[in-house]
Short mmCIF file of C-alpha atoms in Angstrom, two decimals:
data_model
loop_
_atom_site.label_atom_id
_atom_site.label_comp_id
_atom_site.label_asym_id
_atom_site.label_seq_id
_atom_site.Cartn_x
_atom_site.Cartn_y
_atom_site.Cartn_z
CA UNK A 1 -25.06 44.79 16.24
CA UNK A 2 -22.37 47.40 15.67
CA UNK A 3 -20.09 45.58 18.12
CA UNK A 4 -20.34 42.42 15.98
CA UNK A 5 -19.83 44.52 12.85
CA UNK A 6 -16.69 45.96 14.41
CA UNK A 7 -15.42 42.55 15.54
CA UNK A 8 -15.92 40.89 12.18
CA UNK A 9 -14.95 43.88 10.06
CA UNK A 10 -18.33 43.85 8.30
CA UNK A 11 -19.36 47.08 6.57
CA UNK A 12 -21.47 49.34 8.87
CA UNK A 13 -24.45 49.03 6.52
CA UNK A 14 -24.76 45.22 6.96
CA UNK A 15 -27.75 44.40 9.18
CA UNK A 16 -27.34 42.11 12.16
CA UNK A 17 -29.63 39.54 10.55
CA UNK A 18 -27.61 39.47 7.35
CA UNK A 19 -24.35 39.28 9.26
CA UNK A 20 -25.53 36.33 11.37
CA UNK A 21 -26.74 34.52 8.26
CA UNK A 22 -23.38 35.05 6.58
CA UNK A 23 -21.47 33.89 9.67
CA UNK A 24 -23.66 30.77 9.81
CA UNK A 25 -22.97 30.03 6.14
CA UNK A 26 -19.24 30.38 6.77
CA UNK A 27 -19.44 28.08 9.79
CA UNK A 28 -21.49 25.50 7.92
CA UNK A 29 -19.08 25.36 4.97
CA UNK A 30 -16.02 24.99 7.21
CA UNK A 31 -17.73 22.45 9.50
CA UNK A 32 -19.04 20.52 6.50
CA UNK A 33 -15.56 20.29 5.00
CA UNK A 34 -14.12 19.15 8.33
CA UNK A 35 -16.93 16.58 8.55
CA UNK A 36 -16.00 15.35 5.07
CA UNK A 37 -12.45 14.67 6.26
CA UNK A 38 -13.74 12.92 9.37
CA UNK A 39 -16.03 10.73 7.26
CA UNK A 40 -13.28 9.90 4.72
CA UNK A 41 -10.89 9.08 7.56
CA UNK A 42 -13.34 6.60 9.10
CA UNK A 43 -13.83 8.53 12.36
CA UNK A 44 -17.58 8.33 11.91
CA UNK A 45 -17.50 4.52 11.43
CA UNK A 46 -15.89 3.10 14.59
CA UNK A 47 -16.66 -0.54 13.70
CA UNK A 48 -14.96 -0.37 10.29
CA UNK A 49 -12.46 -3.14 9.51
CA UNK A 50 -9.27 -1.23 8.70
CA UNK A 51 -5.73 -2.33 7.82
CA UNK A 52 -4.64 -1.28 11.31
CA UNK A 53 -7.36 -3.42 12.94
CA UNK A 54 -6.32 -6.48 10.88
CA UNK A 55 -2.71 -6.08 11.97
CA UNK A 56 -3.87 -5.42 15.58
CA UNK A 57 -5.61 -8.76 15.42
CA UNK A 58 -2.43 -10.52 14.29
CA UNK A 59 -0.64 -8.93 17.24
CA UNK A 60 -3.41 -9.97 19.63
CA UNK A 61 -3.37 -13.58 18.41
CA UNK A 62 0.42 -14.02 18.20
CA UNK A 63 1.67 -11.74 20.96
CA UNK A 64 4.20 -8.96 20.42
CA UNK A 65 7.26 -9.75 18.29
CA UNK A 66 8.78 -6.33 17.55
CA UNK A 67 10.72 -6.00 14.32
CA UNK A 68 9.20 -9.11 12.75
CA UNK A 69 6.54 -9.45 10.08
CA UNK A 70 3.11 -9.80 11.67
CA UNK A 71 2.50 -12.85 9.48
CA UNK A 72 5.01 -15.23 7.86
CA UNK A 73 7.32 -14.06 10.64
CA UNK A 74 9.91 -16.86 10.34
CA UNK A 75 11.85 -16.75 7.11
CA UNK A 76 15.10 -16.87 5.17
CA UNK A 77 16.29 -14.62 2.33
CA UNK A 78 17.01 -16.03 -1.10
CA UNK A 79 18.37 -14.62 -4.35
CA UNK A 80 18.77 -15.74 -7.92
CA UNK A 81 17.40 -14.96 -11.35
CA UNK A 82 14.47 -15.53 -13.64
CA UNK A 83 15.16 -16.56 -17.23
CA UNK A 84 12.23 -16.00 -19.57
CA UNK A 85 11.71 -18.49 -22.40
CA UNK A 86 9.66 -15.99 -24.42
CA UNK A 87 6.33 -17.85 -24.19
CA UNK A 88 5.00 -15.18 -21.82
CA UNK A 89 5.68 -12.28 -24.19
CA UNK A 90 2.42 -12.84 -26.09
CA UNK A 91 0.50 -12.79 -22.78
CA UNK A 92 2.07 -9.81 -20.99
CA UNK A 93 4.10 -6.82 -22.12
CA UNK A 94 6.11 -6.84 -18.85
CA UNK A 95 9.80 -6.66 -19.80
CA UNK A 96 10.71 -9.70 -17.70
CA UNK A 97 8.79 -12.02 -20.08
CA UNK A 98 10.69 -10.97 -23.24
CA UNK A 99 12.51 -13.84 -24.96
CA UNK A 100 15.95 -14.43 -23.48
CA UNK A 101 15.44 -11.81 -20.77
CA UNK A 102 17.22 -12.64 -17.49
CA UNK A 103 15.90 -10.69 -14.49
CA UNK A 104 17.60 -10.55 -11.07
CA UNK A 105 15.35 -11.82 -8.28
CA UNK A 106 15.48 -11.55 -4.54
CA UNK A 107 13.02 -13.23 -2.27
CA UNK A 108 12.13 -14.94 0.94
CA UNK A 109 10.97 -18.39 1.94
CA UNK A 110 8.89 -18.42 5.09
CA UNK A 111 6.36 -20.24 7.23
CA UNK A 112 2.88 -18.82 7.69
CA UNK A 113 1.97 -17.52 11.13
CA UNK A 114 3.10 -14.70 13.33
CA UNK A 115 5.54 -16.68 15.53
CA UNK A 116 9.15 -15.95 14.50
CA UNK A 117 10.59 -18.62 16.80
CA UNK A 118 8.13 -21.48 16.24
CA UNK A 119 9.63 -24.88 15.39
CA UNK A 120 9.27 -25.90 11.74
CA UNK A 121 6.34 -28.23 11.14
CA UNK A 122 5.61 -29.98 7.87
CA UNK A 123 1.96 -28.94 7.70
CA UNK A 124 2.60 -25.26 8.36
CA UNK A 125 1.85 -23.34 5.18
CA UNK A 126 5.08 -22.46 3.35
CA UNK A 127 5.48 -19.30 1.36
CA UNK A 128 7.74 -17.99 -1.36
CA UNK A 129 7.88 -14.23 -1.87
CA UNK A 130 9.76 -12.81 -4.85
CA UNK A 131 10.87 -9.43 -6.13
CA UNK A 132 11.82 -9.22 -9.82
CA UNK A 133 13.85 -6.11 -10.59
CA UNK A 134 13.44 -4.97 -14.20
CA UNK A 135 16.16 -2.79 -15.69
CA UNK A 136 13.63 0.01 -16.33
CA UNK A 137 13.05 0.51 -12.59
CA UNK A 138 9.73 -1.32 -12.51
CA UNK A 139 9.34 -4.28 -10.17
CA UNK A 140 7.15 -7.31 -9.82
CA UNK A 141 6.58 -8.47 -6.26
CA UNK A 142 4.57 -11.56 -5.47
CA UNK A 143 3.86 -13.55 -2.31
CA UNK A 144 2.76 -17.15 -2.82
CA UNK A 145 1.86 -20.14 -0.66
CA UNK A 146 2.12 -23.91 -1.08
CA UNK A 147 -1.66 -24.23 -0.99
CA UNK A 148 -3.78 -24.39 -4.16
CA UNK A 149 -6.53 -22.05 -2.93
CA UNK A 150 -6.80 -19.40 -0.22
CA UNK A 151 -8.82 -20.24 2.92
CA UNK A 152 -11.06 -17.15 2.76
CA UNK A 153 -12.81 -15.06 0.12
CA UNK A 154 -12.98 -11.59 1.73
CA UNK A 155 -10.94 -9.45 4.15
CA UNK A 156 -13.82 -9.67 6.64
CA UNK A 157 -13.74 -13.47 6.51
CA UNK A 158 -9.96 -13.32 6.96
CA UNK A 159 -10.33 -11.30 10.16
CA UNK A 160 -13.06 -13.65 11.43
CA UNK A 161 -10.91 -16.69 10.69
CA UNK A 162 -7.92 -15.21 12.53
CA UNK A 163 -10.05 -14.90 15.63
CA UNK A 164 -11.69 -18.34 15.26
CA UNK A 165 -8.32 -20.05 14.76
CA UNK A 166 -6.68 -18.39 17.76
CA UNK A 167 -5.17 -21.17 19.87
CA UNK A 168 -6.97 -21.84 23.12
CA UNK A 169 -4.44 -21.19 25.92
CA UNK A 170 -5.53 -24.40 27.67
CA UNK A 171 -5.01 -26.79 24.73
CA UNK A 172 -2.70 -24.83 22.41
CA UNK A 173 -5.12 -25.62 19.58
CA UNK A 174 -7.99 -23.67 18.06
CA UNK A 175 -11.35 -24.16 19.74
CA UNK A 176 -13.17 -26.69 17.48
CA UNK A 177 -16.56 -25.13 18.24
CA UNK A 178 -15.43 -21.70 17.07
CA UNK A 179 -13.87 -23.12 13.92
CA UNK A 180 -17.08 -25.05 13.21
CA UNK A 181 -19.10 -21.86 13.65
CA UNK A 182 -16.74 -20.01 11.30
CA UNK A 183 -17.09 -22.71 8.62
CA UNK A 184 -20.87 -22.72 9.03
CA UNK A 185 -20.86 -18.98 8.32
CA UNK A 186 -18.38 -19.34 5.46
CA UNK A 187 -19.15 -22.51 3.45
CA UNK A 188 -16.67 -21.43 0.75
CA UNK A 189 -13.93 -21.55 3.41
CA UNK A 190 -15.02 -25.06 4.45
CA UNK A 191 -14.63 -26.23 0.83
CA UNK A 192 -11.25 -24.48 0.52
CA UNK A 193 -10.05 -26.01 3.81
CA UNK A 194 -10.88 -29.48 2.45
CA UNK A 195 -8.85 -28.79 -0.73
CA UNK A 196 -5.95 -27.43 1.33
CA UNK A 197 -6.02 -30.44 3.66
CA UNK A 198 -6.06 -32.83 0.70
CA UNK A 199 -2.93 -31.32 -0.90
CA UNK A 200 0.24 -33.36 -1.02
CA UNK A 201 2.64 -31.92 1.53
CA UNK A 202 6.09 -32.38 0.06
CA UNK A 203 9.39 -32.80 1.89
CA UNK A 204 10.49 -29.17 1.99
CA UNK A 205 10.65 -25.78 0.36
CA UNK A 206 12.65 -26.98 -2.67
CA UNK A 207 10.02 -29.45 -3.90
CA UNK A 208 6.98 -27.33 -3.03
CA UNK A 209 4.72 -25.76 -5.63
CA UNK A 210 3.85 -22.16 -4.76
CA UNK A 211 0.54 -20.78 -6.02
CA UNK A 212 -0.40 -17.15 -6.69
CA UNK A 213 -3.69 -17.75 -4.81
CA UNK A 214 -5.30 -14.59 -6.16
CA UNK A 215 -6.18 -14.00 -9.80
CA UNK A 216 -4.49 -11.21 -11.75
CA UNK A 217 -4.73 -9.91 -15.30
CA UNK A 218 -2.01 -10.10 -17.92
CA UNK A 219 -2.03 -7.20 -20.38
CA UNK A 220 -0.31 -7.93 -23.70
CA UNK A 221 1.39 -5.44 -26.02
CA UNK A 222 -1.58 -5.72 -28.42
CA UNK A 223 -3.92 -4.64 -25.62
CA UNK A 224 -5.50 -8.03 -24.97
CA UNK A 225 -6.27 -8.71 -21.32
CA UNK A 226 -6.52 -12.19 -19.79
CA UNK A 227 -7.40 -13.37 -16.30
CA UNK A 228 -4.52 -15.46 -14.97
CA UNK A 229 -3.31 -17.34 -11.95
CA UNK A 230 0.20 -18.72 -11.71
CA UNK A 231 2.33 -21.24 -9.89
CA UNK A 232 6.04 -21.80 -9.40
CA UNK A 233 6.42 -25.54 -10.05
CA UNK A 234 9.64 -27.16 -8.75
CA UNK A 235 12.00 -29.08 -11.01
CA UNK A 236 13.02 -31.19 -8.03
CA UNK A 237 11.04 -34.41 -7.71
CA UNK A 238 8.67 -34.27 -4.77
CA UNK A 239 9.57 -36.35 -1.77
CA UNK A 240 7.20 -37.11 1.04
CA UNK A 241 9.90 -37.57 3.66
CA UNK A 242 10.39 -34.40 5.62
CA UNK A 243 13.35 -33.70 7.87
CA UNK A 244 10.89 -32.71 10.57
CA UNK A 245 9.11 -36.04 10.32
CA UNK A 246 12.42 -37.91 10.35
CA UNK A 247 12.67 -36.89 13.96
CA UNK A 248 15.56 -34.45 13.79
CA UNK A 249 16.04 -32.18 16.76
CA UNK A 250 16.64 -29.12 14.54
CA UNK A 251 13.81 -26.65 15.10
CA UNK A 252 14.66 -25.04 11.76
CA UNK A 253 14.89 -28.30 9.82
CA UNK A 254 12.89 -27.10 6.81
CA UNK A 255 14.96 -23.92 6.40
CA UNK A 256 18.30 -25.58 7.10
CA UNK A 257 17.65 -28.39 4.63
CA UNK A 258 16.65 -25.86 1.98
CA UNK A 259 19.74 -23.73 2.65
CA UNK A 260 21.96 -26.80 2.23
CA UNK A 261 20.17 -27.72 -1.02
CA UNK A 262 20.66 -24.23 -2.47
CA UNK A 263 24.32 -24.20 -1.49
CA UNK A 264 24.77 -27.53 -3.27
CA UNK A 265 22.89 -26.68 -6.48
CA UNK A 266 20.68 -23.87 -7.74
CA UNK A 267 17.06 -24.78 -6.98
CA UNK A 268 14.72 -24.29 -9.92
CA UNK A 269 11.04 -23.66 -10.46
CA UNK A 270 9.07 -23.13 -13.67
CA UNK A 271 6.65 -20.24 -13.72
CA UNK A 272 3.45 -21.74 -15.13
CA UNK A 273 0.75 -19.21 -15.96
CA UNK A 274 -2.80 -20.57 -16.01
CA UNK A 275 -5.04 -18.79 -18.51
CA UNK A 276 -8.53 -18.28 -17.15
CA UNK A 277 -11.70 -18.03 -19.21
CA UNK A 278 -14.37 -15.38 -18.79
CA UNK A 279 -16.50 -17.73 -16.70
CA UNK A 280 -13.68 -18.50 -14.22
CA UNK A 281 -14.02 -16.76 -10.84
CA UNK A 282 -11.41 -14.01 -10.38
CA UNK A 283 -12.89 -12.49 -7.21
CA UNK A 284 -12.97 -15.71 -5.19
CA UNK A 285 -9.58 -17.09 -4.14
CA UNK A 286 -11.22 -20.05 -2.35
CA UNK A 287 -12.33 -21.59 -5.65
CA UNK A 288 -9.96 -23.52 -7.90
CA UNK A 289 -10.25 -23.03 -11.64
CA UNK A 290 -11.21 -26.07 -13.73
CA UNK A 291 -8.16 -28.35 -14.15
CA UNK A 292 -8.32 -28.29 -17.96
CA UNK A 293 -7.28 -24.63 -18.23
CA UNK A 294 -4.26 -23.99 -20.42
CA UNK A 295 -0.99 -23.57 -18.51
CA UNK A 296 1.92 -21.79 -20.17
CA UNK A 297 5.49 -22.29 -18.92
CA UNK A 298 7.00 -18.82 -19.31
CA UNK A 299 10.45 -19.29 -17.78
CA UNK A 300 12.66 -20.64 -15.03
CA UNK A 301 13.42 -19.26 -11.59
CA UNK A 302 16.83 -20.31 -10.24
CA UNK A 303 17.55 -19.61 -6.59
CA UNK A 304 21.31 -19.62 -6.07
CA UNK A 305 21.85 -17.90 -2.72
CA UNK A 306 20.46 -18.02 0.80
CA UNK A 307 21.15 -15.33 3.41
CA UNK A 308 19.82 -14.97 6.95
CA UNK A 309 17.60 -11.95 7.48
CA UNK A 310 19.71 -8.85 8.13
CA UNK A 311 19.61 -5.14 7.29
CA UNK A 312 19.07 -4.43 3.57
CA UNK A 313 18.08 -8.03 2.83
CA UNK A 314 14.60 -9.41 2.18
CA UNK A 315 13.84 -8.50 5.79
CA UNK A 316 13.43 -4.86 4.81
CA UNK A 317 11.24 -5.53 1.77
CA UNK A 318 7.45 -5.44 1.75
CA UNK A 319 6.40 -8.16 -0.70
CA UNK A 320 3.24 -6.25 -1.58
CA UNK A 321 1.43 -8.34 -4.21
CA UNK A 322 0.25 -5.17 -5.96
CA UNK A 323 3.73 -3.90 -6.81
CA UNK A 324 3.31 -4.86 -10.45
CA UNK A 325 5.09 -3.94 -13.67
CA UNK A 326 3.16 -2.54 -16.62
CA UNK A 327 1.74 -5.72 -18.20
CA UNK A 328 0.48 -7.32 -14.98
CA UNK A 329 -2.63 -5.80 -13.39
CA UNK A 330 -4.80 -6.63 -10.37
CA UNK A 331 -8.03 -8.58 -10.78
CA UNK A 332 -11.27 -7.71 -9.00
CA UNK A 333 -10.31 -10.02 -6.10
CA UNK A 334 -11.03 -7.98 -2.92
CA UNK A 335 -8.20 -9.74 -1.08
CA UNK A 336 -5.54 -8.12 -3.25
CA UNK A 337 -6.16 -4.54 -2.16
CA UNK A 338 -6.65 -5.75 1.43
CA UNK A 339 -3.33 -7.63 1.34
CA UNK A 340 -1.59 -4.54 -0.02
CA UNK A 341 -3.11 -2.38 2.73
CA UNK A 342 -2.38 -4.79 5.59
CA UNK A 343 1.18 -5.49 4.37
CA UNK A 344 1.88 -1.74 4.26
CA UNK A 345 0.58 -1.39 7.82
CA UNK A 346 2.67 -4.34 9.04
CA UNK A 347 5.72 -2.96 7.21
CA UNK A 348 5.45 0.52 8.74
CA UNK A 349 5.08 -0.96 12.22
CA UNK A 350 8.03 -3.35 12.04
CA UNK A 351 10.20 -0.89 10.08
CA UNK A 352 10.09 1.48 13.04
CA UNK A 353 10.93 -1.18 15.66
CA UNK A 354 14.30 -2.47 16.88
CA UNK A 355 15.14 -5.75 15.17
CA UNK A 356 16.04 -9.05 16.83
CA UNK A 357 17.98 -11.70 14.89
CA UNK A 358 15.94 -14.27 13.02
CA UNK A 359 15.82 -17.81 14.42
CA UNK A 360 16.81 -18.97 10.94
CA UNK A 361 20.49 -18.66 10.16
CA UNK A 362 20.61 -21.11 7.30
CA UNK A 363 23.11 -23.23 9.19
CA UNK A 364 22.16 -26.45 11.02
CA UNK A 365 23.44 -25.18 14.41
CA UNK A 366 21.82 -21.82 15.02
CA UNK A 367 23.46 -21.49 18.44
CA UNK A 368 26.96 -21.97 17.06
CA UNK A 369 26.38 -19.68 14.10
CA UNK A 370 25.29 -16.80 16.28
CA UNK B 1 -4.97 45.35 -12.74
CA UNK B 2 -2.73 45.19 -9.68
CA UNK B 3 -5.76 44.57 -7.43
CA UNK B 4 -6.04 40.99 -8.72
CA UNK B 5 -3.76 37.97 -8.89
CA UNK B 6 -2.66 37.36 -12.46
CA UNK B 7 -4.43 34.73 -14.55
CA UNK B 8 -1.76 32.00 -14.10
CA UNK B 9 -1.93 32.54 -10.32
CA UNK B 10 -5.73 32.27 -10.30
CA UNK B 11 -5.70 29.19 -12.55
CA UNK B 12 -3.03 27.51 -10.41
CA UNK B 13 -4.85 28.44 -7.20
CA UNK B 14 -8.21 26.93 -8.13
CA UNK B 15 -6.73 23.88 -9.87
CA UNK B 16 -4.55 23.15 -6.88
CA UNK B 17 -7.34 23.87 -4.39
CA UNK B 18 -9.39 21.11 -6.03
CA UNK B 19 -6.40 18.77 -6.20
CA UNK B 20 -5.33 19.36 -2.60
CA UNK B 21 -8.87 18.90 -1.27
CA UNK B 22 -9.14 15.65 -3.27
CA UNK B 23 -5.69 14.59 -2.10
CA UNK B 24 -6.48 15.13 1.60
CA UNK B 25 -9.74 13.18 1.27
CA UNK B 26 -8.00 10.38 -0.66
CA UNK B 27 -5.24 10.27 1.93
CA UNK B 28 -7.67 10.06 4.83
CA UNK B 29 -9.77 7.36 3.11
CA UNK B 30 -6.75 5.39 1.95
CA UNK B 31 -5.32 4.60 5.36
CA UNK B 32 -8.58 3.16 6.66
CA UNK B 33 -9.71 1.37 3.52
CA UNK B 34 -9.13 -2.28 2.63
CA UNK B 35 -11.20 -2.63 -0.55
CA UNK B 36 -10.21 0.69 -2.15
CA UNK B 37 -6.71 1.01 -0.74
CA UNK B 38 -4.89 0.10 -3.92
CA UNK B 39 -6.99 2.27 -6.24
CA UNK B 40 -6.62 5.25 -3.88
CA UNK B 41 -2.84 4.82 -3.47
CA UNK B 42 -2.48 4.50 -7.25
CA UNK B 43 -4.19 7.90 -7.54
CA UNK B 44 -2.41 9.45 -4.55
CA UNK B 45 1.13 9.01 -5.93
CA UNK B 46 0.78 10.76 -9.33
CA UNK B 47 -1.49 13.44 -7.85
CA UNK B 48 1.14 14.18 -5.19
CA UNK B 49 3.88 14.43 -7.81
CA UNK B 50 1.70 16.81 -9.86
CA UNK B 51 0.98 19.00 -6.81
CA UNK B 52 4.73 19.25 -6.12
CA UNK B 53 5.38 20.30 -9.72
CA UNK B 54 2.54 22.86 -9.74
CA UNK B 55 3.62 24.26 -6.34
CA UNK B 56 7.07 24.99 -7.74
CA UNK B 57 5.55 26.68 -10.83
CA UNK B 58 3.26 28.66 -8.57
CA UNK B 59 6.06 29.93 -6.34
CA UNK B 60 8.00 30.98 -9.45
CA UNK B 61 4.96 32.87 -10.75
CA UNK B 62 4.41 34.49 -7.34
CA UNK B 63 8.02 35.62 -7.24
CA UNK B 64 7.76 37.24 -10.71
CA UNK B 65 4.25 38.64 -10.13
CA UNK B 66 3.83 39.58 -6.46
CA UNK B 67 0.28 39.32 -5.12
CA UNK B 68 -1.85 42.47 -4.63
CA UNK B 69 -1.43 44.15 -1.23
CA UNK B 70 -3.83 43.35 1.64
CA UNK B 71 -6.38 46.09 2.52
CA UNK B 72 -4.82 48.89 4.56
CA UNK B 73 -7.50 48.63 7.28
CA UNK B 74 -6.85 44.93 7.98
CA UNK B 75 -6.02 44.49 11.70
CA UNK B 76 -2.38 43.62 12.37
CA UNK B 77 -3.12 40.16 13.80
CA UNK B 78 -5.04 39.21 10.67
CA UNK B 79 -2.20 40.49 8.51
CA UNK B 80 0.25 38.29 10.47
CA UNK B 81 -2.14 35.32 10.30
CA UNK B 82 -2.53 35.80 6.53
CA UNK B 83 1.22 35.82 5.94
CA UNK B 84 1.84 32.95 8.36
CA UNK B 85 -0.85 30.74 6.87
CA UNK B 86 0.47 31.33 3.36
CA UNK B 87 3.99 30.37 4.40
CA UNK B 88 2.48 27.22 5.99
CA UNK B 89 0.41 26.43 2.89
CA UNK B 90 3.35 26.73 0.51
CA UNK B 91 5.64 24.86 2.89
CA UNK B 92 3.16 21.98 3.22
CA UNK B 93 2.44 21.89 -0.53
CA UNK B 94 6.16 21.27 -1.07
CA UNK B 95 6.92 19.19 2.05
CA UNK B 96 4.08 16.67 1.86
CA UNK B 97 4.92 15.31 -1.62
CA UNK B 98 8.66 15.37 -0.82
CA UNK B 99 8.17 13.48 2.46
CA UNK B 100 5.93 10.99 0.63
CA UNK B 101 8.52 10.50 -2.09
CA UNK B 102 11.25 10.18 0.54
CA UNK B 103 9.36 7.65 2.65
CA UNK B 104 8.66 5.44 -0.38
CA UNK B 105 12.34 5.71 -1.33
CA UNK B 106 13.50 4.74 2.17
CA UNK B 107 11.03 1.83 2.21
CA UNK B 108 12.44 0.72 -1.17
CA UNK B 109 9.14 0.75 -3.01
CA UNK B 110 9.19 1.51 -6.71
CA UNK B 111 7.54 4.94 -7.05
CA UNK B 112 5.14 4.20 -9.89
CA UNK B 113 3.29 7.20 -11.33
CA UNK B 114 1.40 5.64 -14.22
CA UNK B 115 1.99 2.61 -16.44
CA UNK B 116 5.75 2.12 -16.79
CA UNK B 117 6.65 5.61 -15.46
CA UNK B 118 8.69 5.27 -12.25
CA UNK B 119 10.33 8.07 -10.23
CA UNK B 120 13.89 7.49 -8.95
CA UNK B 121 14.45 7.17 -5.19
CA UNK B 122 15.58 10.35 -3.38
CA UNK B 123 16.76 8.64 -0.18
CA UNK B 124 18.76 5.47 0.53
CA UNK B 125 16.96 2.40 1.87
CA UNK B 126 16.30 2.71 5.61
CA UNK B 127 13.32 1.07 7.33
CA UNK B 128 13.63 3.25 10.45
CA UNK B 129 13.66 6.41 8.34
CA UNK B 130 10.76 5.09 6.26
CA UNK B 131 8.68 4.53 9.39
CA UNK B 132 9.54 7.99 10.79
CA UNK B 133 8.75 9.74 7.51
CA UNK B 134 5.47 7.80 7.31
CA UNK B 135 4.44 9.32 10.65
CA UNK B 136 5.72 12.77 9.64
CA UNK B 137 3.61 12.47 6.45
CA UNK B 138 0.48 11.90 8.55
CA UNK B 139 1.34 14.74 10.93
CA UNK B 140 1.92 17.20 8.10
CA UNK B 141 -1.30 16.07 6.41
CA UNK B 142 -3.29 16.88 9.57
CA UNK B 143 -1.55 20.25 9.67
CA UNK B 144 -2.52 20.87 6.04
CA UNK B 145 -6.14 19.98 6.81
CA UNK B 146 -6.08 22.55 9.63
CA UNK B 147 -4.47 25.29 7.53
CA UNK B 148 -6.79 24.44 4.60
CA UNK B 149 -9.85 24.91 6.85
CA UNK B 150 -8.43 28.16 8.28
CA UNK B 151 -7.77 29.42 4.75
CA UNK B 152 -11.30 28.45 3.67
CA UNK B 153 -12.79 30.21 6.69
CA UNK B 154 -10.71 33.35 6.15
CA UNK B 155 -11.58 33.42 2.43
CA UNK B 156 -15.29 33.24 3.25
CA UNK B 157 -14.84 35.92 5.90
CA UNK B 158 -13.37 38.24 3.27
CA UNK B 159 -15.95 37.27 0.63
CA UNK B 160 -19.15 37.28 2.68
CA UNK B 161 -18.51 39.63 5.58
CA UNK B 162 -15.58 42.01 5.14
CA UNK B 163 -16.20 42.38 1.38
CA UNK B 164 -12.82 44.08 1.15
CA UNK B 165 -11.68 42.83 -2.25
CA UNK B 166 -9.33 40.14 -0.86
CA UNK B 167 -11.53 37.29 -2.08
CA UNK B 168 -12.24 39.15 -5.33
CA UNK B 169 -8.51 39.36 -6.02
CA UNK B 170 -8.37 35.56 -6.31
CA UNK B 171 -11.96 34.87 -7.45
CA UNK B 172 -12.21 33.01 -10.74
CA UNK B 173 -14.82 35.52 -11.93
CA UNK B 174 -14.49 39.30 -12.28
CA UNK B 175 -15.92 41.30 -9.40
CA UNK B 176 -18.91 43.60 -10.04
CA UNK B 177 -17.30 46.44 -8.13
#
C-alpha cells in the first residue's frame, strides 16, 4: 500500500486498511453533501410540481407568446394614488394606512388568461394589480380579480384545473368530461365555480369590484394580528350593459372604454378590509367568509392615468402578492407562496425575451394608434 | 502561534461555512418549491446580505493577519489548487450576494431584509439585465457548490489522511500535537 500512501500523501506508518477506511469516510461525507444538494434541488423527485412546471403548463395550454405575462397577458397600465382615511391605522401599522397619508400607486388592469391578443369578452375574469410605493422604500403589491372566491384551493388543484380547462382544438372549448372529472375530484372547486358563475358581471373595469381572493394578516402597531381579506369597491354605479355586448367591433372594448373613462374623470374605488374571525378559513380561497363580517373602509384609490404597456411601465413589474410592507403579512393560504413562486418564474422568463407591443393601446383604433 | 489562523478567522470561517451550506441548500430548495418558496426567499435575502458583510470583514482580517503557510512538502499542483480554490471561494462569497442584490434591483423588487428594513437598489431597472443576472446567479451558485465540495474533500484529505497540520490550523479545537 506504499503506492497509495505516496499518492495520497498519507504518513508511511498508516496501514492500508486504515487508509482505505479514511478515504471511504472522505468519499461518503462529500457524496452525502452532494446528495443533500440534489435532494434540496428536487433532482431526486422528478414528479414534483415546481414553479417552472406550472409556468410550462401555461405555455403548453396557451402557446408561446414571448415577452408577455404567462397569465393575465392582455393588460393596460394605470397610475394614481391612494388616500388613507385613517380607519386602517388601528388594524395595520403599514405607513400607507396612516391618517391623511397619500401614497402613489401604479398598477395594471388585465384579463385573465395567457392570450395577449384575445378579444375582450365580458365573462373573462378581470384583474386589477396595484403597487403602492411608501416613502420609506417599502412596497405593497397586490393582484386581485373580479371574482369573490378563487376557483381552487391548492397549487396542485390549480395545475390540474389548467389542464382540464385546456380548450379542445376541435371545439375551442374545454372538454366537458374532463371538467366534470376535475370537479368530482375537487368538490370545493365545484362550489367556488358556482359562486363565481353567480356573480354579477358589471359593464367594465371601472364598475368592477376586485377581491383579494387570498386571506392575509394585518399586524397593528400594538402587536395585534387579524386575519383579513379585502376588496376594492368601485364608486361608479354598476351597469350591466357592456360595450362588448353592445355589439361593437372593437376587440379591446373593455380596455378602451376604461381608458376613456379615466381620461374623463379619475376612477375611484374604496379599499374595504374584511375582518375575519378565528373560525374563518384563511387557508382555503375557494370559501367565502360569512357575509356578516365587519368591513372597514380604509381609504380611496383614485386612478388618474392610463398608459399602454411599454418599457419601465407596469409591463416590467411583477405584481407578486407577497411583496408586503411591515404591517401586512401572509396567511397560511398555500396559494400565496405558490403565486409568488410562479409569478417570479413567469417574470424571469418574459423579462429575458424580446417584447412585442401590447394589443391594448388605450385608444379605440389600435391600428391607427400604432 | 503562526501555525494557526487567528481566532477571528476561525470564528468567521466556521460561522460562514454553516451559513453558506444553509444558503446553498435554501437556494436549491427555493427554486423548486411552491409551498415553502416565500419562507425560503425571506430567509435567503437577509442571509445573503449577512454573508456579503462577513466576507468583507473576513478579507480585511486575512489581509491584516495572513494565513499560516502551507506545508513545505505539499505537491505543487495541490498548492496551486489550494490557492485557486480560495480565490474562487472568496470571489463567489462576494459575487453571489452582489449579483442577487443587482438582479433584484434590475427587476425593481424592494429588497426587504427584515420587517421595514429595505436595501437600496444598486442597478437601474432593466428586465433583460434582471433575467441575465438571474441566470448568472444560478450558474455561480452551482460553481460555489462545486468549490464547496472540493474544499470539503481537501479539508478531509488534510485532516484524515495527510495529517499535515493544514486542517488543524483552521480547526475550531486545539490540536493534540
